[in-house]
Amino acid sequence: SDVEMGEILRYATGLLYLGQGFGLPVLEGLRAGIPAIVSKSLPVLEAATGGVLPIDVGIDTLGAAVRSLLDPDVARAKRQEIDGTRLP
């Protein structure tokens, strides 16, 4: 439900989405103010207005991105980049 999703996102530090497709979960997370780590190949990057860490998917790049987003200063900066008024 929307209420349950809101509760989950309220406690989230970030969103990890390396899947295929457009990437609607990324937009939902960004709308909730949650920064995201995503594959550079996702079309959603064209619609994202900040708050995204795009990576070439690999164990080293993924590990570095997760460690980066777990840094409170980086997470705060990524959240501040999100412009929800410009999201589709």
CSV table of C-alpha atoms in Angstrom, one decimal, residues 16 37 53-56 58-71 74:
chain,number,residue,atom,x,y,z
A,16,LEU,CA,19.7,0.8,-5.3
A,37,ILE,CA,22.3,4.4,-7.1
A,53,LEU,CA,24.7,8.1,-8.5
A,54,PRO,CA,24.9,6.5,-11.9
A,55,ILE,CA,27.4,3.7,-12.1
A,56,ASP,CA,28.8,1.2,-14.6
A,58,GLY,CA,30.4,-4.0,-11.3
A,59,ILE,CA,31.3,-5.2,-7.9
A,60,ASP,CA,33.9,-2.5,-7.4
A,61,THR,CA,31.8,0.4,-8.6
A,62,LEU,CA,28.7,-0.9,-6.7
A,63,GLY,CA,30.7,-1.2,-3.5
A,64,ALA,CA,32.2,2.3,-3.9
A,65,ALA,CA,28.8,3.8,-4.6
A,66,VAL,CA,27.1,2.2,-1.6
A,67,ARG,CA,30.0,3.2,0.7
A,68,SER,CA,29.7,6.8,-0.7
A,69,LEU,CA,25.9,7.0,-0.1
A,70,LEU,CA,26.3,5.6,3.5
A,71,ASP,CA,28.4,8.7,4.3
A,74,VAL,CA,27.2,12.6,0.8
